[in-house]
Amino acid sequence: MAEHIERESAVAVATYAEDEHPYDKDPKKPETYSAYNEGWTDACDFIRGQMEGLPSADVAPVRHGRWILVRPGEWSAALQCSECGRWIVVDPKNGDLEKDYPFCHCGAKMDKEV
């Protein structure tokens, strides 16, 4: 599964790295004359430019819920989504609830603890 971060956060990390890297603290090499410092700045500028130019992803925050047993039964059981309230009927003897129904119809990931 892909993970996503906010573009502004990644750009801020590059800006922070440029301002706070430890190699420009050498008293024998002033920042204005340090070839390393110039290269570091160029690298941070490049990273910022690449991040700013990436296309945005269409992502939505993950909603987490859990199945609530609302009607137990020997032949069928009714479960309700804690997020949207929708019911499903399952056979309690067959299958694994977490494996067979990891998501509700509303999109909630059913991994929330009781």
mmCIF file of N, CA and C in Angstrom:
data_model
loop_
_atom_site.group_PDB
_atom_site.id
_atom_site.type_symbol
_atom_site.label_atom_id
_atom_site.label_comp_id
_atom_site.label_asym_id
_atom_site.label_seq_id
_atom_site.Cartn_x
_atom_site.Cartn_y
_atom_site.Cartn_z
ATOM 1 N N MET A 1 0.843 -1.169 0.000
ATOM 2 C CA MET A 1 0.000 0.000 0.000
ATOM 3 C C MET A 1 0.894 1.239 0.000
ATOM 4 N N ALA A 2 0.565 2.180 -0.820
ATOM 5 C CA ALA A 2 1.356 3.406 -0.924
ATOM 6 C C ALA A 2 1.107 4.293 0.295
ATOM 7 N N GLU A 3 2.133 5.009 0.667
ATOM 8 C CA GLU A 3 2.009 5.993 1.738
ATOM 9 C C GLU A 3 2.156 7.378 1.126
ATOM 10 N N HIS A 4 1.496 8.363 1.708
ATOM 11 C CA HIS A 4 1.509 9.708 1.161
ATOM 12 C C HIS A 4 1.907 10.706 2.235
ATOM 13 N N ILE A 5 2.610 11.745 1.805
ATOM 14 C CA ILE A 5 2.941 12.857 2.694
ATOM 15 C C ILE A 5 2.509 14.142 2.002
ATOM 16 N N GLU A 6 2.369 15.189 2.770
ATOM 17 C CA GLU A 6 2.013 16.472 2.187
ATOM 18 C C GLU A 6 3.240 17.092 1.539
ATOM 19 N N ARG A 7 3.048 17.635 0.363
ATOM 20 C CA ARG A 7 4.149 18.254 -0.380
ATOM 21 C C ARG A 7 4.811 19.365 0.433
ATOM 22 N N GLU A 8 4.009 20.170 1.103
ATOM 23 C CA GLU A 8 4.560 21.278 1.891
ATOM 24 C C GLU A 8 5.503 20.766 2.973
ATOM 25 N N SER A 9 5.191 19.602 3.537
ATOM 26 C CA SER A 9 6.048 19.023 4.575
ATOM 27 C C SER A 9 7.396 18.614 3.996
ATOM 28 N N ALA A 10 7.387 17.990 2.822
ATOM 29 C CA ALA A 10 8.636 17.564 2.197
ATOM 30 C C ALA A 10 9.493 18.760 1.816
ATOM 31 N N VAL A 11 8.874 19.808 1.300
ATOM 32 C CA VAL A 11 9.607 21.024 0.944
ATOM 33 C C VAL A 11 10.181 21.676 2.205
ATOM 34 N N ALA A 12 9.423 21.657 3.284
ATOM 35 C CA ALA A 12 9.902 22.227 4.549
ATOM 36 C C ALA A 12 11.109 21.450 5.075
ATOM 37 N N VAL A 13 11.132 20.130 4.895
ATOM 38 C CA VAL A 13 12.281 19.329 5.335
ATOM 39 C C VAL A 13 13.529 19.736 4.551
ATOM 40 N N ALA A 14 13.399 19.927 3.243
ATOM 41 C CA ALA A 14 14.546 20.349 2.429
ATOM 42 C C ALA A 14 15.027 21.729 2.859
ATOM 43 N N THR A 15 14.114 22.623 3.172
ATOM 44 C CA THR A 15 14.493 23.959 3.628
ATOM 45 C C THR A 15 15.205 23.874 4.973
ATOM 46 N N TYR A 16 14.684 23.064 5.879
ATOM 47 C CA TYR A 16 15.315 22.887 7.189
ATOM 48 C C TYR A 16 16.706 22.284 7.033
ATOM 49 N N ALA A 17 16.831 21.283 6.167
ATOM 50 C CA ALA A 17 18.132 20.639 5.958
ATOM 51 C C ALA A 17 19.148 21.647 5.438
ATOM 52 N N GLU A 18 18.713 22.525 4.571
ATOM 53 C CA GLU A 18 19.629 23.546 4.033
ATOM 54 C C GLU A 18 20.087 24.507 5.129
ATOM 55 N N ASP A 19 19.166 24.895 5.990
ATOM 56 C CA ASP A 19 19.490 25.873 7.038
ATOM 57 C C ASP A 19 20.255 25.281 8.210
ATOM 58 N N GLU A 20 20.059 24.000 8.496
ATOM 59 C CA GLU A 20 20.574 23.427 9.737
ATOM 60 C C GLU A 20 21.622 22.333 9.587
ATOM 61 N N HIS A 21 22.103 22.060 8.377
ATOM 62 C CA HIS A 21 23.064 20.961 8.251
ATOM 63 C C HIS A 21 24.356 21.294 8.995
ATOM 64 N N PRO A 22 25.022 20.281 9.570
ATOM 65 C CA PRO A 22 26.157 20.535 10.463
ATOM 66 C C PRO A 22 27.458 20.877 9.755
ATOM 67 N N TYR A 23 27.568 20.657 8.475
ATOM 68 C CA TYR A 23 28.860 20.807 7.815
ATOM 69 C C TYR A 23 29.269 22.250 7.572
ATOM 70 N N ASP A 24 28.325 23.196 7.653
ATOM 71 C CA ASP A 24 28.718 24.589 7.464
ATOM 72 C C ASP A 24 29.125 25.245 8.783
ATOM 73 N N LYS A 25 29.264 24.455 9.838
ATOM 74 C CA LYS A 25 29.633 24.998 11.149
ATOM 75 C C LYS A 25 31.144 24.966 11.379
ATOM 76 N N ASP A 26 31.926 24.516 10.394
ATOM 77 C CA ASP A 26 33.377 24.411 10.519
ATOM 78 C C ASP A 26 33.990 25.810 10.522
ATOM 79 N N PRO A 27 34.648 26.222 11.624
ATOM 80 C CA PRO A 27 35.218 27.584 11.683
ATOM 81 C C PRO A 27 36.349 27.773 10.669
ATOM 82 N N LYS A 28 36.934 26.679 10.181
ATOM 83 C CA LYS A 28 38.016 26.808 9.207
ATOM 84 C C LYS A 28 37.481 27.082 7.801
ATOM 85 N N LYS A 29 36.191 26.834 7.594
ATOM 86 C CA LYS A 29 35.588 27.067 6.286
ATOM 87 C C LYS A 29 34.349 27.936 6.464
ATOM 88 N N PRO A 30 34.456 29.219 6.290
ATOM 89 C CA PRO A 30 33.272 30.079 6.407
ATOM 90 C C PRO A 30 32.196 29.642 5.413
ATOM 91 N N GLU A 31 30.964 29.802 5.810
ATOM 92 C CA GLU A 31 29.850 29.355 4.980
ATOM 93 C C GLU A 31 29.902 29.931 3.560
ATOM 94 N N THR A 32 30.295 31.176 3.442
ATOM 95 C CA THR A 32 30.258 31.811 2.123
ATOM 96 C C THR A 32 31.306 31.255 1.172
ATOM 97 N N TYR A 33 32.331 30.570 1.668
ATOM 98 C CA TYR A 33 33.393 30.050 0.807
ATOM 99 C C TYR A 33 33.426 28.528 0.761
ATOM 100 N N SER A 34 32.544 27.892 1.458
ATOM 101 C CA SER A 34 32.553 26.446 1.517
ATOM 102 C C SER A 34 31.951 25.841 0.246
ATOM 103 N N ALA A 35 32.793 25.117 -0.511
ATOM 104 C CA ALA A 35 32.291 24.444 -1.713
ATOM 105 C C ALA A 35 31.254 23.398 -1.329
ATOM 106 N N TYR A 36 31.476 22.763 -0.191
ATOM 107 C CA TYR A 36 30.505 21.772 0.271
ATOM 108 C C TYR A 36 29.165 22.435 0.535
ATOM 109 N N ASN A 37 29.177 23.596 1.180
ATOM 110 C CA ASN A 37 27.945 24.309 1.496
ATOM 111 C C ASN A 37 27.194 24.678 0.222
ATOM 112 N N GLU A 38 27.915 25.113 -0.791
ATOM 113 C CA GLU A 38 27.258 25.459 -2.051
ATOM 114 C C GLU A 38 26.616 24.221 -2.677
ATOM 115 N N GLY A 39 27.312 23.092 -2.624
ATOM 116 C CA GLY A 39 26.752 21.852 -3.165
ATOM 117 C C GLY A 39 25.543 21.397 -2.384
ATOM 118 N N TRP A 40 25.614 21.544 -1.055
ATOM 119 C CA TRP A 40 24.490 21.165 -0.206
ATOM 120 C C TRP A 40 23.268 22.023 -0.532
ATOM 121 N N THR A 41 23.482 23.313 -0.684
ATOM 122 C CA THR A 41 22.391 24.220 -1.026
ATOM 123 C C THR A 41 21.796 23.859 -2.378
ATOM 124 N N ASP A 42 22.674 23.562 -3.357
ATOM 125 C CA ASP A 42 22.178 23.161 -4.677
ATOM 126 C C ASP A 42 21.342 21.891 -4.582
ATOM 127 N N ALA A 43 21.789 20.922 -3.778
ATOM 128 C CA ALA A 43 21.046 19.664 -3.621
ATOM 129 C C ALA A 43 19.683 19.916 -2.987
ATOM 130 N N CYS A 44 19.639 20.752 -1.958
ATOM 131 C CA CYS A 44 18.357 21.062 -1.305
ATOM 132 C C CYS A 44 17.425 21.803 -2.258
ATOM 133 N N ASP A 45 17.975 22.722 -3.062
ATOM 134 C CA ASP A 45 17.157 23.425 -4.062
ATOM 135 C C ASP A 45 16.600 22.441 -5.086
ATOM 136 N N PHE A 46 17.431 21.477 -5.510
ATOM 137 C CA PHE A 46 16.996 20.480 -6.473
ATOM 138 C C PHE A 46 15.851 19.641 -5.889
ATOM 139 N N ILE A 47 16.015 19.196 -4.640
ATOM 140 C CA ILE A 47 14.970 18.393 -3.991
ATOM 141 C C ILE A 47 13.676 19.188 -3.887
ATOM 142 N N ARG A 48 13.767 20.444 -3.468
ATOM 143 C CA ARG A 48 12.572 21.294 -3.378
ATOM 144 C C ARG A 48 11.892 21.413 -4.733
ATOM 145 N N GLY A 49 12.681 21.659 -5.781
ATOM 146 C CA GLY A 49 12.115 21.799 -7.120
ATOM 147 C C GLY A 49 11.433 20.529 -7.598
ATOM 148 N N GLN A 50 12.055 19.376 -7.321
ATOM 149 C CA GLN A 50 11.456 18.107 -7.710
ATOM 150 C C GLN A 50 10.151 17.864 -6.957
ATOM 151 N N MET A 51 10.132 18.146 -5.671
ATOM 152 C CA MET A 51 8.928 17.929 -4.876
ATOM 153 C C MET A 51 7.799 18.860 -5.327
ATOM 154 N N GLU A 52 8.138 20.100 -5.608
ATOM 155 C CA GLU A 52 7.114 21.057 -6.021
ATOM 156 C C GLU A 52 6.543 20.714 -7.390
ATOM 157 N N GLY A 53 7.314 20.015 -8.217
ATOM 158 C CA GLY A 53 6.863 19.674 -9.552
ATOM 159 C C GLY A 53 6.115 18.360 -9.662
ATOM 160 N N LEU A 54 6.057 17.586 -8.586
ATOM 161 C CA LEU A 54 5.361 16.301 -8.642
ATOM 162 C C LEU A 54 3.856 16.503 -8.756
ATOM 163 N N PRO A 55 3.181 15.635 -9.521
ATOM 164 C CA PRO A 55 1.716 15.755 -9.586
ATOM 165 C C PRO A 55 1.103 15.345 -8.257
ATOM 166 N N SER A 56 -0.030 15.929 -7.970
ATOM 167 C CA SER A 56 -0.698 15.596 -6.712
ATOM 168 C C SER A 56 -1.430 14.264 -6.852
ATOM 169 N N ALA A 57 -1.560 13.582 -5.739
ATOM 170 C CA ALA A 57 -2.281 12.312 -5.699
ATOM 171 C C ALA A 57 -3.675 12.561 -5.147
ATOM 172 N N ASP A 58 -4.640 11.808 -5.641
ATOM 173 C CA ASP A 58 -6.006 11.913 -5.158
ATOM 174 C C ASP A 58 -6.175 10.907 -4.023
ATOM 175 N N VAL A 59 -5.962 11.370 -2.803
ATOM 176 C CA VAL A 59 -6.035 10.488 -1.643
ATOM 177 C C VAL A 59 -7.071 11.012 -0.665
ATOM 178 N N ALA A 60 -7.600 10.105 0.110
ATOM 179 C CA ALA A 60 -8.569 10.459 1.140
ATOM 180 C C ALA A 60 -8.086 9.898 2.464
ATOM 181 N N PRO A 61 -8.383 10.569 3.554
ATOM 182 C CA PRO A 61 -7.990 10.027 4.849
ATOM 183 C C PRO A 61 -8.684 8.692 5.112
ATOM 184 N N VAL A 62 -7.989 7.803 5.767
ATOM 185 C CA VAL A 62 -8.551 6.491 6.085
ATOM 186 C C VAL A 62 -9.469 6.619 7.289
ATOM 187 N N ARG A 63 -10.665 6.095 7.149
ATOM 188 C CA ARG A 63 -11.596 6.031 8.285
ATOM 189 C C ARG A 63 -11.457 4.653 8.896
ATOM 190 N N HIS A 64 -11.453 4.583 10.196
ATOM 191 C CA HIS A 64 -11.325 3.311 10.901
ATOM 192 C C HIS A 64 -12.610 3.037 11.670
ATOM 193 N N GLY A 65 -13.047 1.799 11.589
ATOM 194 C CA GLY A 65 -14.253 1.407 12.305
ATOM 195 C C GLY A 65 -14.110 -0.016 12.818
ATOM 196 N N ARG A 66 -15.216 -0.552 13.306
ATOM 197 C CA ARG A 66 -15.217 -1.932 13.770
ATOM 198 C C ARG A 66 -16.623 -2.486 13.567
ATOM 199 N N TRP A 67 -16.700 -3.804 13.469
ATOM 200 C CA TRP A 67 -17.990 -4.467 13.363
ATOM 201 C C TRP A 67 -18.556 -4.660 14.760
ATOM 202 N N ILE A 68 -19.805 -4.282 14.951
ATOM 203 C CA ILE A 68 -20.502 -4.447 16.221
ATOM 204 C C ILE A 68 -21.538 -5.552 16.036
ATOM 205 N N LEU A 69 -21.482 -6.564 16.873
ATOM 206 C CA LEU A 69 -22.450 -7.657 16.809
ATOM 207 C C LEU A 69 -23.767 -7.158 17.394
ATOM 208 N N VAL A 70 -24.787 -7.034 16.548
ATOM 209 C CA VAL A 70 -26.072 -6.510 17.014
ATOM 210 C C VAL A 70 -27.129 -7.602 17.125
ATOM 211 N N ARG A 71 -26.929 -8.732 16.419
ATOM 212 C CA ARG A 71 -27.883 -9.826 16.522
ATOM 213 C C ARG A 71 -27.135 -11.145 16.355
ATOM 214 N N PRO A 72 -26.760 -11.758 17.463
ATOM 215 C CA PRO A 72 -26.093 -13.046 17.339
ATOM 216 C C PRO A 72 -27.086 -14.130 16.939
ATOM 217 N N GLY A 73 -26.578 -15.140 16.321
ATOM 218 C CA GLY A 73 -27.438 -16.256 15.944
ATOM 219 C C GLY A 73 -26.599 -17.466 15.590
ATOM 220 N N GLU A 74 -27.264 -18.630 15.611
ATOM 221 C CA GLU A 74 -26.548 -19.859 15.296
ATOM 222 C C GLU A 74 -26.327 -19.977 13.792
ATOM 223 N N TRP A 75 -27.300 -19.543 12.966
ATOM 224 C CA TRP A 75 -27.207 -19.704 11.516
ATOM 225 C C TRP A 75 -26.780 -18.421 10.816
ATOM 226 N N SER A 76 -27.085 -17.304 11.404
ATOM 227 C CA SER A 76 -26.650 -16.030 10.832
ATOM 228 C C SER A 76 -26.509 -15.013 11.956
ATOM 229 N N ALA A 77 -25.642 -14.067 11.727
ATOM 230 C CA ALA A 77 -25.432 -13.013 12.715
ATOM 231 C C ALA A 77 -25.447 -11.681 11.983
ATOM 232 N N ALA A 78 -25.973 -10.655 12.630
ATOM 233 C CA ALA A 78 -26.010 -9.320 12.049
ATOM 234 C C ALA A 78 -24.919 -8.475 12.699
ATOM 235 N N LEU A 79 -24.159 -7.819 11.840
ATOM 236 C CA LEU A 79 -23.093 -6.931 12.295
ATOM 237 C C LEU A 79 -23.383 -5.534 11.789
ATOM 238 N N GLN A 80 -22.977 -4.537 12.578
ATOM 239 C CA GLN A 80 -23.213 -3.153 12.201
ATOM 240 C C GLN A 80 -21.895 -2.401 12.183
ATOM 241 N N CYS A 81 -21.710 -1.565 11.159
ATOM 242 C CA CYS A 81 -20.512 -0.726 11.049
ATOM 243 C C CYS A 81 -20.582 0.386 12.083
ATOM 244 N N SER A 82 -19.500 0.569 12.837
ATOM 245 C CA SER A 82 -19.480 1.620 13.863
ATOM 246 C C SER A 82 -19.406 3.016 13.249
ATOM 247 N N GLU A 83 -19.073 3.116 11.963
ATOM 248 C CA GLU A 83 -18.944 4.427 11.322
ATOM 249 C C GLU A 83 -20.222 4.886 10.636
ATOM 250 N N CYS A 84 -20.840 4.008 9.836
ATOM 251 C CA CYS A 84 -22.008 4.436 9.061
ATOM 252 C C CYS A 84 -23.313 3.801 9.528
ATOM 253 N N GLY A 85 -23.233 2.739 10.342
ATOM 254 C CA GLY A 85 -24.438 2.091 10.846
ATOM 255 C C GLY A 85 -25.022 1.025 9.932
ATOM 256 N N ARG A 86 -24.403 0.797 8.791
ATOM 257 C CA ARG A 86 -24.919 -0.209 7.861
ATOM 258 C C ARG A 86 -24.776 -1.610 8.457
ATOM 259 N N TRP A 87 -25.753 -2.456 8.185
ATOM 260 C CA TRP A 87 -25.750 -3.822 8.701
ATOM 261 C C TRP A 87 -25.322 -4.786 7.604
ATOM 262 N N ILE A 88 -24.680 -5.863 8.008
ATOM 263 C CA ILE A 88 -24.428 -6.987 7.115
ATOM 264 C C ILE A 88 -24.816 -8.251 7.874
ATOM 265 N N VAL A 89 -25.207 -9.272 7.134
ATOM 266 C CA VAL A 89 -25.559 -10.560 7.738
ATOM 267 C C VAL A 89 -24.506 -11.564 7.310
ATOM 268 N N VAL A 90 -23.946 -12.261 8.292
ATOM 269 C CA VAL A 90 -22.875 -13.216 8.023
ATOM 270 C C VAL A 90 -23.218 -14.556 8.652
ATOM 271 N N ASP A 91 -22.555 -15.584 8.155
ATOM 272 C CA ASP A 91 -22.675 -16.919 8.730
ATOM 273 C C ASP A 91 -21.583 -17.036 9.789
ATOM 274 N N PRO A 92 -21.953 -17.145 11.054
ATOM 275 C CA PRO A 92 -20.935 -17.156 12.105
ATOM 276 C C PRO A 92 -20.067 -18.409 12.107
ATOM 277 N N LYS A 93 -20.486 -19.444 11.410
ATOM 278 C CA LYS A 93 -19.722 -20.693 11.409
ATOM 279 C C LYS A 93 -18.652 -20.721 10.318
ATOM 280 N N ASN A 94 -18.820 -19.917 9.290
ATOM 281 C CA ASN A 94 -17.909 -19.955 8.151
ATOM 282 C C ASN A 94 -17.078 -18.679 8.067
ATOM 283 N N GLY A 95 -15.790 -18.841 7.921
ATOM 284 C CA GLY A 95 -14.926 -17.708 7.623
ATOM 285 C C GLY A 95 -14.411 -16.961 8.833
ATOM 286 N N ASP A 96 -13.592 -16.010 8.515
ATOM 287 C CA ASP A 96 -12.949 -15.141 9.491
ATOM 288 C C ASP A 96 -13.411 -13.717 9.207
ATOM 289 N N LEU A 97 -14.047 -13.088 10.168
ATOM 290 C CA LEU A 97 -14.649 -11.772 9.961
ATOM 291 C C LEU A 97 -13.634 -10.749 9.472
ATOM 292 N N GLU A 98 -12.447 -10.684 10.112
ATOM 293 C CA GLU A 98 -11.435 -9.706 9.730
ATOM 294 C C GLU A 98 -10.927 -9.961 8.311
ATOM 295 N N LYS A 99 -10.826 -11.218 7.936
ATOM 296 C CA LYS A 99 -10.322 -11.578 6.607
ATOM 297 C C LYS A 99 -11.403 -11.392 5.543
ATOM 298 N N ASP A 100 -12.618 -11.815 5.847
ATOM 299 C CA ASP A 100 -13.697 -11.779 4.861
ATOM 300 C C ASP A 100 -14.320 -10.393 4.697
ATOM 301 N N TYR A 101 -14.311 -9.588 5.741
ATOM 302 C CA TYR A 101 -14.942 -8.265 5.697
ATOM 303 C C TYR A 101 -13.993 -7.207 6.283
ATOM 304 N N PRO A 102 -12.854 -6.935 5.634
ATOM 305 C CA PRO A 102 -11.902 -5.967 6.186
ATOM 306 C C PRO A 102 -12.351 -4.516 6.030
ATOM 307 N N PHE A 103 -13.330 -4.276 5.140
ATOM 308 C CA PHE A 103 -13.833 -2.927 4.909
ATOM 309 C C PHE A 103 -15.356 -2.958 4.889
ATOM 310 N N CYS A 104 -15.956 -1.865 5.313
ATOM 311 C CA CYS A 104 -17.401 -1.695 5.190
ATOM 312 C C CYS A 104 -17.698 -1.125 3.799
ATOM 313 N N HIS A 105 -18.965 -1.117 3.428
ATOM 314 C CA HIS A 105 -19.371 -0.515 2.153
ATOM 315 C C HIS A 105 -19.071 0.983 2.121
ATOM 316 N N CYS A 106 -19.019 1.623 3.281
ATOM 317 C CA CYS A 106 -18.736 3.063 3.354
ATOM 318 C C CYS A 106 -17.252 3.371 3.181
ATOM 319 N N GLY A 107 -16.419 2.333 3.170
ATOM 320 C CA GLY A 107 -14.984 2.529 2.977
ATOM 321 C C GLY A 107 -14.176 2.472 4.257
ATOM 322 N N ALA A 108 -14.822 2.368 5.401
ATOM 323 C CA ALA A 108 -14.101 2.324 6.672
ATOM 324 C C ALA A 108 -13.300 1.020 6.775
ATOM 325 N N LYS A 109 -12.069 1.159 7.212
ATOM 326 C CA LYS A 109 -11.204 -0.008 7.444
ATOM 327 C C LYS A 109 -11.548 -0.552 8.818
ATOM 328 N N MET A 110 -11.900 -1.819 8.866
ATOM 329 C CA MET A 110 -12.387 -2.408 10.109
ATOM 330 C C MET A 110 -11.250 -2.955 10.958
ATOM 331 N N ASP A 111 -10.504 -2.042 11.550
ATOM 332 C CA ASP A 111 -9.368 -2.426 12.386
ATOM 333 C C ASP A 111 -9.348 -1.685 13.718
ATOM 334 N N LYS A 112 -10.423 -1.000 14.015
ATOM 335 C CA LYS A 112 -10.503 -0.225 15.257
ATOM 336 C C LYS A 112 -10.732 -1.165 16.432
ATOM 337 N N GLU A 113 -10.012 -0.922 17.498
ATOM 338 C CA GLU A 113 -10.161 -1.746 18.707
ATOM 339 C C GLU A 113 -11.451 -1.384 19.423
ATOM 340 N N VAL A 114 -11.969 -2.319 20.173
ATOM 341 C CA VAL A 114 -13.211 -2.114 20.939
ATOM 342 C C VAL A 114 -12.939 -1.148 22.060
#
